[in-house]
């Protein structure tokens, strides 16, 4: 049994005391949930302004949507660049769900038109932007279009060095590459190197330098929408209309998300699991942030976000049982009970495990029942299987790390994909989205889920020492890889892991953007958002904080 005296909130050994005014800051810094009453206080303090905004927005919100639809429909054919800029702006603001039909019509028209270098576009910026927009919307477009920007020597032309905007958009386009698309690999190296040199030279306007640095670190395709919106507006007449709608859309989304967070907090408090597991993480805000980010493309998916958060909470809770509580014998009994999926198995468990086991079975059966009522089929067998698989993977890791006999890096990663919890989340989501009763089968998702799981496992291993103060002693891919490759430095191993993450994104891209992919758009978008959320959850700064997570949570819920 782990006898650590770590803070039950952040799991780092220290005294965690704070006044009420400091709790929100600590909640973000330690990645935990603040007292839900803080949310009520927030609303009380802003009640008058909130009621005023509700009245104002309800009167103008639908009209603004219609205004933007009209803009999309009336974009002048003689200025196609502006059409692309508007579509790009809408997507970066996370509002494309309102305008799917109009955006599809614009892109389809461009796709059908062939002339010049690429459908009538000639500049590096415009070709790169159209390539990105077409590919991320499922159109089959070859990266060979970028060969038009190479010289006779087969390299990208030197004069492109002066086209900063073009290089920035080229770099963004390369983030949607598939395996084996070497021209995009060349383009990524070419554009990133020159942009880095521009920033390092120190001759650039500070604002531009900041924009470029941010883009290189957090390209749009691999970042949650709304976190990349600050640097893309240009001087278009529709800018004011779009900004006004974005504010209204955000206000509506905040109200819905705040209500969902209250619902999750009430559910978690009613379970009272933190009473029996004193040192387990107590982080409803963090658990909900995963669901909020994964399913933010459609604000109407409240039920799916709430139910998904419940499953995510148990992933963290069971992980803590394996990391902080159980002996090898206790963990074996717990895993056997999960595999049996029988309430009678409660009697075989230690007292501190009983409440968690019962709550897991109750919650999962409730989710399955809701899916059955809504979609006409009961996915309980698939749900129980994914929980059993995760616990089997947890137990195998516990045996490895407990004995000190680490596996090979490949074997560790194969098991680590399952222990990441990604399969549990996406299997639940698959059925919550109503995908289990038609021509699409769960097995169709295997490659996509595997890519997201690999990305999470590798990012987690890059950041877990900082996250949980474990200093790599719980095992990680890096540790196993260095054992397989004697003499390799930690820095070299980390670079290898980052390259692996980059390659896994290429596999995920092809799964999501291949025109023959049968999975529905909602599941593919959610899976992409899942992968995008990973870096936000594990990307620590030099102060061991998570600035992107802090920015996102404040922006989406509280600012």
Coordinates of C-alpha atoms in Angstrom, one line a residue:
X1 CA 0.0 0.0 0.0
X2 CA 1.3 3.5 -0.9
X3 CA 1.7 5.6 2.2
X4 CA 2.5 8.8 0.5
X5 CA 1.5 12.0 2.2
X6 CA 1.1 13.9 -1.0
X7 CA -1.5 16.6 -1.3
X8 CA -4.8 14.9 -2.3
X9 CA -5.5 17.7 -4.8
X10 CA -2.3 18.0 -6.7
X11 CA -0.4 14.8 -5.5
X12 CA 2.8 16.7 -4.9
X13 CA 4.4 16.6 -1.5
X14 CA 3.8 20.1 0.0
X15 CA 1.5 22.0 2.2
X16 CA -1.5 23.2 0.1
X17 CA -3.1 26.0 2.0
X18 CA -4.8 29.0 0.4
X19 CA -7.3 31.7 1.0
X20 CA -10.6 31.6 -0.9
X21 CA -9.2 34.3 -3.2
X22 CA -6.3 32.1 -4.1
X23 CA -8.2 28.9 -4.8
X24 CA -8.9 29.5 -8.4
X25 CA -5.3 30.1 -9.1
X26 CA -4.2 27.0 -7.3
X27 CA -6.9 25.0 -9.1
X28 CA -5.4 25.9 -12.4
X29 CA -1.8 25.5 -11.3
X30 CA -2.3 22.1 -9.8
X31 CA -4.8 21.0 -12.4
X32 CA -7.6 20.4 -10.0
X33 CA -11.2 21.4 -9.6
X34 CA -12.0 24.5 -7.5
X35 CA -15.0 24.6 -5.1
X36 CA -18.1 24.6 -7.3
X37 CA -19.5 27.3 -5.1
X38 CA -17.0 29.6 -6.7
X39 CA -19.0 29.2 -9.9
X40 CA -22.1 30.2 -8.1
X41 CA -20.3 33.2 -6.6
X42 CA -19.2 34.2 -10.1
X43 CA -22.7 34.1 -11.4
X44 CA -24.0 36.1 -8.4
X45 CA -21.4 38.8 -8.9
X46 CA -22.3 39.0 -12.6
X47 CA -26.0 38.4 -12.4
X48 CA -27.2 41.7 -13.8
X49 CA -24.7 41.8 -16.7
X50 CA -25.4 38.2 -17.5
X51 CA -29.2 38.7 -17.6
X52 CA -28.6 41.7 -19.8
X53 CA -26.4 39.8 -22.2
X54 CA -28.8 36.9 -22.3
X55 CA -31.6 39.2 -23.4
X56 CA -29.4 40.9 -25.9
X57 CA -27.9 37.8 -27.4
X58 CA -31.1 35.8 -27.6
X59 CA -32.5 38.7 -29.8
X60 CA -29.5 38.9 -32.1
X61 CA -27.7 35.5 -32.0
X62 CA -29.8 33.8 -34.7
X63 CA -29.8 36.9 -36.9
X64 CA -26.0 37.1 -36.7
X65 CA -25.8 33.4 -37.8
X66 CA -28.0 34.3 -40.8
X67 CA -25.8 37.3 -41.6
X68 CA -22.7 35.1 -41.8
X69 CA -24.5 32.5 -43.9
X70 CA -25.4 35.3 -46.3
X71 CA -21.8 36.4 -46.3
X72 CA -20.7 32.9 -47.2
X73 CA -23.3 32.6 -49.9
X74 CA -22.5 36.0 -51.5
X75 CA -18.7 35.9 -51.5
X76 CA -17.6 37.4 -54.9
X77 CA -16.3 34.9 -57.3
X78 CA -13.7 37.4 -58.5
X79 CA -12.1 37.4 -55.0
X80 CA -11.9 33.8 -54.0
X81 CA -9.0 34.5 -51.6
X82 CA -11.5 36.3 -49.4
X83 CA -13.8 33.3 -49.4
X84 CA -11.0 31.1 -48.1
X85 CA -10.1 33.7 -45.4
X86 CA -13.7 33.8 -44.2
X87 CA -14.0 30.0 -44.0
X88 CA -10.6 29.8 -42.2
X89 CA -11.7 32.4 -39.7
X90 CA -15.0 30.6 -38.9
X91 CA -13.2 27.4 -38.3
X92 CA -10.5 28.9 -36.1
X93 CA -13.3 30.5 -34.0
X94 CA -14.8 27.0 -33.6
X95 CA -18.1 28.1 -35.2
X96 CA -18.1 25.9 -38.3
X97 CA -20.9 23.7 -37.0
X98 CA -23.3 26.6 -37.9
X99 CA -22.2 26.8 -41.5
X100 CA -21.4 23.3 -42.6
X101 CA -23.6 23.5 -45.8
X102 CA -22.2 26.9 -46.9
X103 CA -18.6 25.9 -46.2
X104 CA -19.0 22.7 -48.1
X105 CA -20.5 24.5 -51.1
X106 CA -17.5 26.9 -51.2
X107 CA -14.9 24.2 -51.0
X108 CA -16.6 21.9 -53.4
X109 CA -16.7 24.7 -56.0
X110 CA -13.0 25.3 -55.6
X111 CA -12.3 21.6 -55.8
X112 CA -14.2 21.3 -59.1
X113 CA -12.4 24.2 -60.7
X114 CA -9.1 23.5 -62.3
X115 CA -6.7 26.1 -63.7
X116 CA -3.2 27.4 -63.1
X117 CA -1.2 26.0 -60.3
X118 CA -4.1 24.8 -58.1
X119 CA -7.7 25.6 -58.9
X120 CA -6.8 29.2 -59.9
X121 CA -4.5 30.0 -56.9
X122 CA -1.0 31.0 -57.5
X123 CA 0.6 32.5 -54.3
X124 CA 2.3 30.3 -51.7
X125 CA -0.1 31.6 -49.1
X126 CA -3.3 30.9 -51.1
X127 CA -2.3 27.5 -52.3
X128 CA -1.3 26.4 -48.8
X129 CA -4.5 27.7 -47.3
X130 CA -6.7 26.0 -49.9
X131 CA -4.7 22.7 -49.6
X132 CA -5.3 22.8 -45.8
X133 CA -9.0 23.6 -46.0
X134 CA -9.7 21.0 -48.7
X135 CA -7.8 18.2 -46.9
X136 CA -9.2 18.9 -43.5
X137 CA -12.7 18.7 -45.0
X138 CA -12.0 15.3 -46.6
X139 CA -11.1 16.2 -50.2
X140 CA -8.5 14.1 -52.0
X141 CA -5.7 16.6 -52.8
X142 CA -2.1 15.7 -53.6
X143 CA 0.8 17.5 -51.9
X144 CA 2.4 17.6 -55.3
X145 CA 0.8 21.0 -55.7
X146 CA 3.8 22.4 -53.7
X147 CA 6.3 21.1 -56.2
X148 CA 5.3 24.2 -58.2
X149 CA 7.2 26.3 -55.7
X150 CA 10.5 24.4 -56.3
X151 CA 13.3 25.3 -58.6
X152 CA 15.1 23.2 -61.1
X153 CA 17.3 21.8 -58.3
X154 CA 14.3 20.3 -56.7
X155 CA 14.5 22.6 -53.7
X156 CA 12.0 25.3 -52.6
X157 CA 12.9 28.6 -54.3
X158 CA 15.1 31.0 -52.3
X159 CA 12.8 34.0 -53.1
X160 CA 10.1 32.4 -50.9
X161 CA 12.3 33.4 -47.9
X162 CA 10.8 36.9 -48.2
X163 CA 7.2 35.7 -48.1
X164 CA 6.6 35.5 -44.4
X165 CA 2.8 35.1 -44.6
X166 CA 3.2 32.4 -47.2
X167 CA 5.7 30.5 -45.2
X168 CA 3.5 30.6 -42.1
X169 CA 0.6 29.2 -44.1
X170 CA 2.8 26.6 -45.7
X171 CA 3.9 25.4 -42.3
X172 CA 0.3 25.2 -41.2
X173 CA -0.5 23.1 -44.3
X174 CA 2.3 20.6 -43.6
X175 CA 0.6 19.7 -40.3
X176 CA -2.0 17.7 -42.2
X177 CA 0.5 15.4 -43.9
X178 CA 0.2 11.6 -44.3
X179 CA 3.0 9.0 -44.0
X180 CA 5.2 9.0 -47.1
X181 CA 4.4 12.6 -48.3
X182 CA 8.0 13.7 -48.5
X183 CA 7.2 17.0 -50.2
X184 CA 5.3 18.1 -47.1
X185 CA 8.2 16.9 -44.9
X186 CA 10.5 19.1 -47.0
X187 CA 8.1 22.0 -46.8
X188 CA 7.8 21.7 -43.0
X189 CA 11.6 21.8 -42.6
X190 CA 12.0 24.6 -45.1
X191 CA 9.3 26.9 -43.6
X192 CA 10.0 26.3 -40.0
X193 CA 13.8 26.8 -40.4
X194 CA 13.3 30.1 -42.2
X195 CA 10.6 31.4 -39.7
X196 CA 12.9 30.5 -36.8
X197 CA 15.8 32.3 -38.4
X198 CA 13.5 35.4 -38.9
X199 CA 12.6 35.4 -35.2
X200 CA 16.2 34.8 -34.1
X201 CA 17.5 37.7 -36.2
X202 CA 15.6 40.2 -34.0
X203 CA 14.8 42.5 -36.9
X204 CA 11.1 41.7 -37.0
X205 CA 8.2 43.7 -35.4
X206 CA 7.7 42.2 -31.9
X207 CA 4.1 41.4 -32.6
X208 CA 4.9 39.5 -35.7
X209 CA 7.7 37.7 -33.9
X210 CA 5.3 36.6 -31.2
X211 CA 2.7 35.4 -33.8
X212 CA 5.3 33.3 -35.6
X213 CA 6.7 31.8 -32.4
X214 CA 3.2 30.9 -31.3
X215 CA 2.4 29.3 -34.7
X216 CA 5.5 27.2 -34.7
X217 CA 4.8 25.9 -31.2
X218 CA 1.0 25.5 -31.6
X219 CA 0.0 25.1 -35.2
X220 CA -3.8 25.4 -35.8
X221 CA -4.4 21.8 -36.8
X222 CA -2.9 20.5 -33.6
X223 CA -4.4 23.0 -31.3
X224 CA -7.9 23.3 -29.8
X225 CA -10.0 25.8 -31.7
X226 CA -10.3 29.3 -30.1
X227 CA -6.7 29.2 -28.8
X228 CA -5.4 30.2 -32.2
X229 CA -7.8 32.9 -33.1
X230 CA -5.8 36.0 -32.1
X231 CA -3.5 36.3 -35.1
X232 CA -5.6 35.5 -38.2
X233 CA -7.9 38.5 -38.8
X234 CA -7.2 40.8 -41.7
X235 CA -8.8 43.9 -42.9
X236 CA -12.0 42.4 -44.3
X237 CA -15.5 44.1 -44.1
X238 CA -17.0 41.0 -42.5
X239 CA -14.5 41.1 -39.6
X240 CA -16.9 43.0 -37.3
X241 CA -19.9 40.8 -38.0
X242 CA -17.8 37.7 -37.3
X243 CA -16.3 39.0 -34.1
X244 CA -19.8 39.9 -32.8
X245 CA -21.1 36.4 -33.6
X246 CA -18.0 34.9 -31.9
X247 CA -18.7 36.8 -28.7
X248 CA -22.3 35.7 -28.7
X249 CA -21.4 32.1 -29.5
X250 CA -18.9 32.1 -26.7
X251 CA -21.4 33.5 -24.2
X252 CA -23.9 30.8 -25.1
X253 CA -21.3 28.1 -24.9
X254 CA -20.1 29.3 -21.5
X255 CA -23.6 29.2 -20.0
X256 CA -24.1 25.6 -21.2
X257 CA -20.6 24.5 -20.1
X258 CA -21.0 26.1 -16.7
X259 CA -24.3 24.2 -16.2
X260 CA -22.6 21.0 -17.3
X261 CA -19.8 21.5 -14.8
X262 CA -22.3 22.1 -12.0
X263 CA -24.0 18.8 -13.0
X264 CA -20.7 16.9 -12.9
X265 CA -19.7 18.4 -9.6
X266 CA -23.0 17.5 -8.0
X267 CA -22.7 13.9 -9.4
X268 CA -19.2 13.6 -8.1
X269 CA -20.0 15.0 -4.6
X270 CA -23.0 12.6 -4.3
X271 CA -20.7 9.6 -5.0
X272 CA -18.5 10.6 -2.0
X273 CA -15.7 8.5 -3.4
X274 CA -13.1 10.9 -2.1
X275 CA -14.1 9.9 1.4
X276 CA -12.8 6.3 0.9
X277 CA -9.9 7.3 -1.3
X278 CA -8.3 10.2 0.5
X279 CA -5.2 10.6 -1.7
X280 CA -6.9 10.1 -5.0
X281 CA -7.2 13.1 -7.4
X282 CA -10.3 15.2 -6.9
X283 CA -10.5 17.0 -10.2
X284 CA -14.0 17.4 -11.7
X285 CA -12.8 20.5 -13.6
X286 CA -9.9 18.7 -15.2
X287 CA -12.1 15.7 -16.1
X288 CA -14.8 17.9 -17.6
X289 CA -12.2 19.9 -19.6
X290 CA -11.3 16.8 -21.5
X291 CA -15.0 16.3 -22.6
X292 CA -15.5 20.0 -23.2
X293 CA -12.6 20.2 -25.6
X294 CA -13.3 16.8 -27.3
X295 CA -16.9 17.7 -28.0
X296 CA -16.8 21.5 -28.4
X297 CA -17.5 21.3 -32.2
X298 CA -21.2 20.9 -31.3
X299 CA -22.5 22.8 -28.3
X300 CA -25.7 20.8 -28.3
X301 CA -23.9 17.6 -27.1
X302 CA -24.4 18.3 -23.4
X303 CA -25.6 14.8 -22.5
X304 CA -22.6 13.3 -24.3
X305 CA -20.1 15.6 -22.5
X306 CA -21.6 14.9 -19.1
X307 CA -21.7 11.1 -19.5
X308 CA -18.2 11.0 -21.1
X309 CA -16.8 13.0 -18.1
X310 CA -18.2 10.4 -15.7
X311 CA -16.2 7.7 -17.5
X312 CA -13.1 9.9 -17.6
X313 CA -13.3 10.4 -13.8
X314 CA -13.1 6.6 -13.2
X315 CA -10.1 6.3 -15.4
X316 CA -8.3 8.8 -13.2
X317 CA -9.7 7.1 -10.0
X318 CA -8.6 3.6 -11.0
X319 CA -5.2 4.9 -12.1
X320 CA -4.8 6.3 -8.6
X321 CA -5.8 3.0 -7.0
X322 CA -3.0 1.3 -9.0
X323 CA -0.5 4.1 -8.4
X324 CA -1.2 5.2 -4.8
X325 CA -3.1 2.5 -2.9
X326 CA -3.0 -1.2 -4.0
X327 CA -0.6 -3.9 -3.2
X328 CA 0.1 -6.4 -5.9
X329 CA -2.3 -8.9 -4.5
X330 CA -5.1 -6.2 -4.0
X331 CA -4.6 -5.0 -7.6
X332 CA -4.9 -8.5 -8.9
X333 CA -8.1 -9.1 -7.0
X334 CA -9.5 -5.7 -8.3
X335 CA -8.6 -6.6 -11.9
X336 CA -10.2 -10.0 -11.6
X337 CA -13.4 -8.3 -10.2
X338 CA -13.5 -5.9 -13.2
X339 CA -13.2 -8.8 -15.6
X340 CA -16.0 -10.6 -13.9
X341 CA -18.2 -7.5 -13.9
X342 CA -20.4 -8.9 -11.2
X343 CA -21.7 -7.1 -8.1
X344 CA -21.0 -10.3 -6.1
X345 CA -17.3 -9.7 -6.6
X346 CA -17.5 -6.7 -4.2
X347 CA -17.1 -9.1 -1.3
X348 CA -13.7 -10.1 -2.6
X349 CA -12.3 -6.5 -2.5
X350 CA -10.6 -4.5 0.3
X351 CA -12.9 -1.9 1.8
X352 CA -11.3 1.1 0.1
X353 CA -12.0 -0.5 -3.4
X354 CA -15.6 -1.5 -2.8
X355 CA -17.2 1.9 -3.3
X356 CA -15.3 2.6 -6.4
X357 CA -16.1 -0.8 -7.9
X358 CA -19.8 -0.5 -7.2
X359 CA -19.9 3.1 -8.5
X360 CA -18.1 2.1 -11.7
X361 CA -20.6 -0.7 -12.4
X362 CA -23.6 1.5 -11.5
X363 CA -22.4 4.4 -13.7
X364 CA -21.5 2.3 -16.7
X365 CA -24.8 0.5 -16.6
X366 CA -26.6 3.8 -16.4
X367 CA -24.7 5.1 -19.4
X368 CA -25.5 1.9 -21.3
X369 CA -29.2 2.2 -20.4
X370 CA -29.3 5.8 -21.7
X371 CA -27.7 4.7 -24.9
X372 CA -30.2 1.9 -25.3
X373 CA -33.1 4.2 -24.7
X374 CA -31.9 6.8 -27.2
X375 CA -30.4 4.6 -29.9
X376 CA -32.0 1.2 -29.5
X377 CA -29.1 -1.0 -28.6
X378 CA -27.2 -1.8 -25.4
X379 CA -23.4 -1.5 -25.6
X380 CA -22.7 -2.9 -22.1
X381 CA -20.6 -5.8 -23.3
X382 CA -18.3 -3.5 -25.2
X383 CA -18.1 -1.0 -22.3
X384 CA -17.2 -3.7 -19.7
X385 CA -14.6 -5.2 -22.1
X386 CA -12.8 -1.9 -22.5
X387 CA -12.7 -1.4 -18.7
X388 CA -11.3 -4.9 -18.2
X389 CA -8.7 -4.3 -20.9
X390 CA -7.5 -1.1 -19.3
X391 CA -7.2 -2.7 -15.8
X392 CA -5.3 -5.7 -17.3
X393 CA -2.9 -3.2 -18.8
X394 CA -2.6 -1.3 -15.5
X395 CA -1.9 -4.6 -13.7
X396 CA 0.8 -5.6 -16.1
X397 CA 2.5 -2.2 -15.6
X398 CA 2.3 -2.6 -11.9
X399 CA 4.1 -6.0 -12.2
X400 CA 6.8 -4.5 -14.4
X401 CA 7.5 -1.5 -12.2
X402 CA 7.1 -3.4 -9.0
X403 CA 9.7 -5.9 -10.0
X404 CA 12.0 -3.4 -11.6
X405 CA 12.1 -5.5 -14.7
X406 CA 11.2 -3.1 -17.4
X407 CA 10.0 -4.4 -20.8
X408 CA 11.3 -3.4 -24.2
X409 CA 10.1 0.0 -25.4
X410 CA 7.9 -1.6 -28.0
X411 CA 6.2 -3.9 -25.5
X412 CA 5.7 -1.0 -23.1
X413 CA 4.1 1.1 -25.7
X414 CA 1.8 -1.6 -27.0
X415 CA 0.5 -2.0 -23.4
X416 CA 0.7 1.7 -22.7
X417 CA -1.8 2.5 -25.5
X418 CA -4.4 0.5 -23.6
X419 CA -3.4 1.9 -20.1
X420 CA -3.7 5.4 -21.5
X421 CA -7.5 5.2 -21.1
X422 CA -8.1 6.5 -24.6
X423 CA -9.8 3.3 -25.6
X424 CA -12.2 3.6 -22.7
X425 CA -13.0 7.2 -23.7
X426 CA -13.5 6.7 -27.4
X427 CA -15.4 3.4 -27.1
X428 CA -17.9 5.2 -24.7
X429 CA -18.0 8.1 -27.1
X430 CA -18.6 5.8 -30.1
X431 CA -21.8 4.6 -28.6
X432 CA -22.8 7.9 -27.0
X433 CA -22.8 9.4 -30.6
X434 CA -25.1 6.6 -31.7
X435 CA -22.7 4.8 -34.0
X436 CA -23.2 1.3 -32.7
X437 CA -26.4 0.3 -34.5
X438 CA -25.7 0.8 -38.1
X439 CA -23.2 -0.1 -40.8
X440 CA -20.2 1.3 -38.8
X441 CA -18.6 -1.2 -36.4
X442 CA -16.4 -0.5 -33.4
X443 CA -13.6 -2.4 -35.0
X444 CA -13.5 0.2 -37.8
X445 CA -12.1 2.6 -35.2
X446 CA -9.2 0.5 -34.1
X447 CA -6.4 2.3 -36.0
X448 CA -7.8 5.7 -35.2
X449 CA -8.1 5.0 -31.5
X450 CA -4.6 3.5 -31.5
X451 CA -3.1 6.7 -32.9
X452 CA -4.8 8.9 -30.4
X453 CA -3.7 6.5 -27.6
X454 CA -0.1 6.5 -28.7
X455 CA 0.0 10.3 -28.8
X456 CA -1.4 10.5 -25.3
X457 CA 0.8 7.8 -23.9
X458 CA 4.0 9.4 -25.3
X459 CA 3.0 13.0 -24.3
X460 CA 2.1 11.7 -20.8
X461 CA 5.5 10.1 -20.5
X462 CA 7.2 13.3 -21.5
X463 CA 5.3 15.2 -18.8
X464 CA 4.4 12.7 -16.1
X465 CA 7.4 13.4 -13.9
X466 CA 6.4 17.0 -13.6
X467 CA 2.7 16.1 -13.3
X468 CA 3.0 13.7 -10.5
X469 CA 6.5 14.3 -9.0
X470 CA 7.5 10.8 -9.9
X471 CA 10.9 11.6 -11.5
X472 CA 10.4 8.8 -14.1
X473 CA 10.4 6.1 -11.3
X474 CA 7.0 4.7 -12.4
X475 CA 8.4 3.7 -15.7
X476 CA 8.0 5.5 -19.0
X477 CA 8.7 4.9 -22.7
X478 CA 11.8 7.1 -22.4
X479 CA 13.2 4.9 -19.6
X480 CA 12.4 1.7 -21.6
X481 CA 13.9 3.2 -24.8
X482 CA 17.1 4.2 -23.1
X483 CA 17.4 0.7 -21.6
X484 CA 17.1 -0.7 -25.2
X485 CA 19.6 1.8 -26.5
X486 CA 22.5 2.0 -24.1
X487 CA 24.3 5.4 -23.9
X488 CA 21.4 7.4 -25.2
X489 CA 20.9 10.7 -23.4
X490 CA 17.6 11.8 -22.0
X491 CA 17.5 14.7 -24.5
X492 CA 18.1 12.2 -27.4
X493 CA 15.3 10.0 -26.1
X494 CA 12.9 12.9 -25.8
X495 CA 13.7 14.0 -29.4
X496 CA 12.9 10.4 -30.5
X497 CA 9.6 10.5 -28.7
X498 CA 8.7 13.9 -30.3
X499 CA 9.4 12.4 -33.7
X500 CA 7.2 9.4 -32.9
X501 CA 4.4 11.8 -31.9
X502 CA 4.8 13.6 -35.2
X503 CA 4.6 10.4 -37.1
X504 CA 1.5 9.2 -35.2
X505 CA -0.2 12.5 -36.2
X506 CA 0.4 11.6 -39.8
X507 CA -1.4 8.2 -39.3
X508 CA -4.2 9.9 -37.5
X509 CA -4.5 12.5 -40.3
X510 CA -4.9 9.8 -42.9
X511 CA -7.5 8.0 -40.8
X512 CA -9.5 11.2 -40.4
X513 CA -9.1 12.8 -43.8
X514 CA -9.2 9.8 -46.2
X515 CA -12.3 10.2 -48.4
X516 CA -13.0 6.4 -48.1
X517 CA -13.1 6.5 -44.4
X518 CA -16.6 5.3 -43.3
X519 CA -16.6 6.8 -39.8
X520 CA -19.0 9.7 -39.2
X521 CA -17.6 13.2 -39.2
X522 CA -18.6 13.7 -35.5
X523 CA -16.4 10.8 -34.3
X524 CA -13.5 11.8 -36.4
X525 CA -13.6 15.4 -35.2
X526 CA -13.9 14.3 -31.6
X527 CA -10.9 12.0 -32.1
X528 CA -8.9 14.9 -33.6
X529 CA -9.9 17.2 -30.7
X530 CA -8.9 14.4 -28.3
X531 CA -5.4 14.4 -29.8
X532 CA -5.3 18.2 -29.7
X533 CA -6.3 18.3 -26.1
X534 CA -3.4 16.0 -25.1
X535 CA -0.6 18.5 -25.6
X536 CA -2.6 21.1 -23.7
X537 CA -3.0 18.7 -20.8
X538 CA 0.7 17.7 -20.7
X539 CA 2.7 20.7 -22.2
X540 CA 4.5 22.1 -19.2
X541 CA 6.4 25.3 -19.1
X542 CA 9.7 25.9 -17.2
X543 CA 7.7 26.6 -14.0
X544 CA 6.0 23.2 -14.2
X545 CA 2.7 24.9 -15.0
X546 CA 0.2 24.3 -17.9
X547 CA -0.3 27.8 -19.4
X548 CA -2.4 26.6 -22.4
X549 CA -4.7 24.7 -20.1
X550 CA -5.1 27.7 -17.8
X551 CA -5.8 29.9 -20.8
X552 CA -8.4 27.5 -22.3
X553 CA -10.3 26.9 -19.0
X554 CA -10.5 30.6 -18.2
X555 CA -11.5 31.5 -21.7
X556 CA -14.2 28.8 -22.1
X557 CA -15.7 29.0 -18.6
X558 CA -14.8 32.1 -16.6
X559 CA -13.5 35.2 -18.4

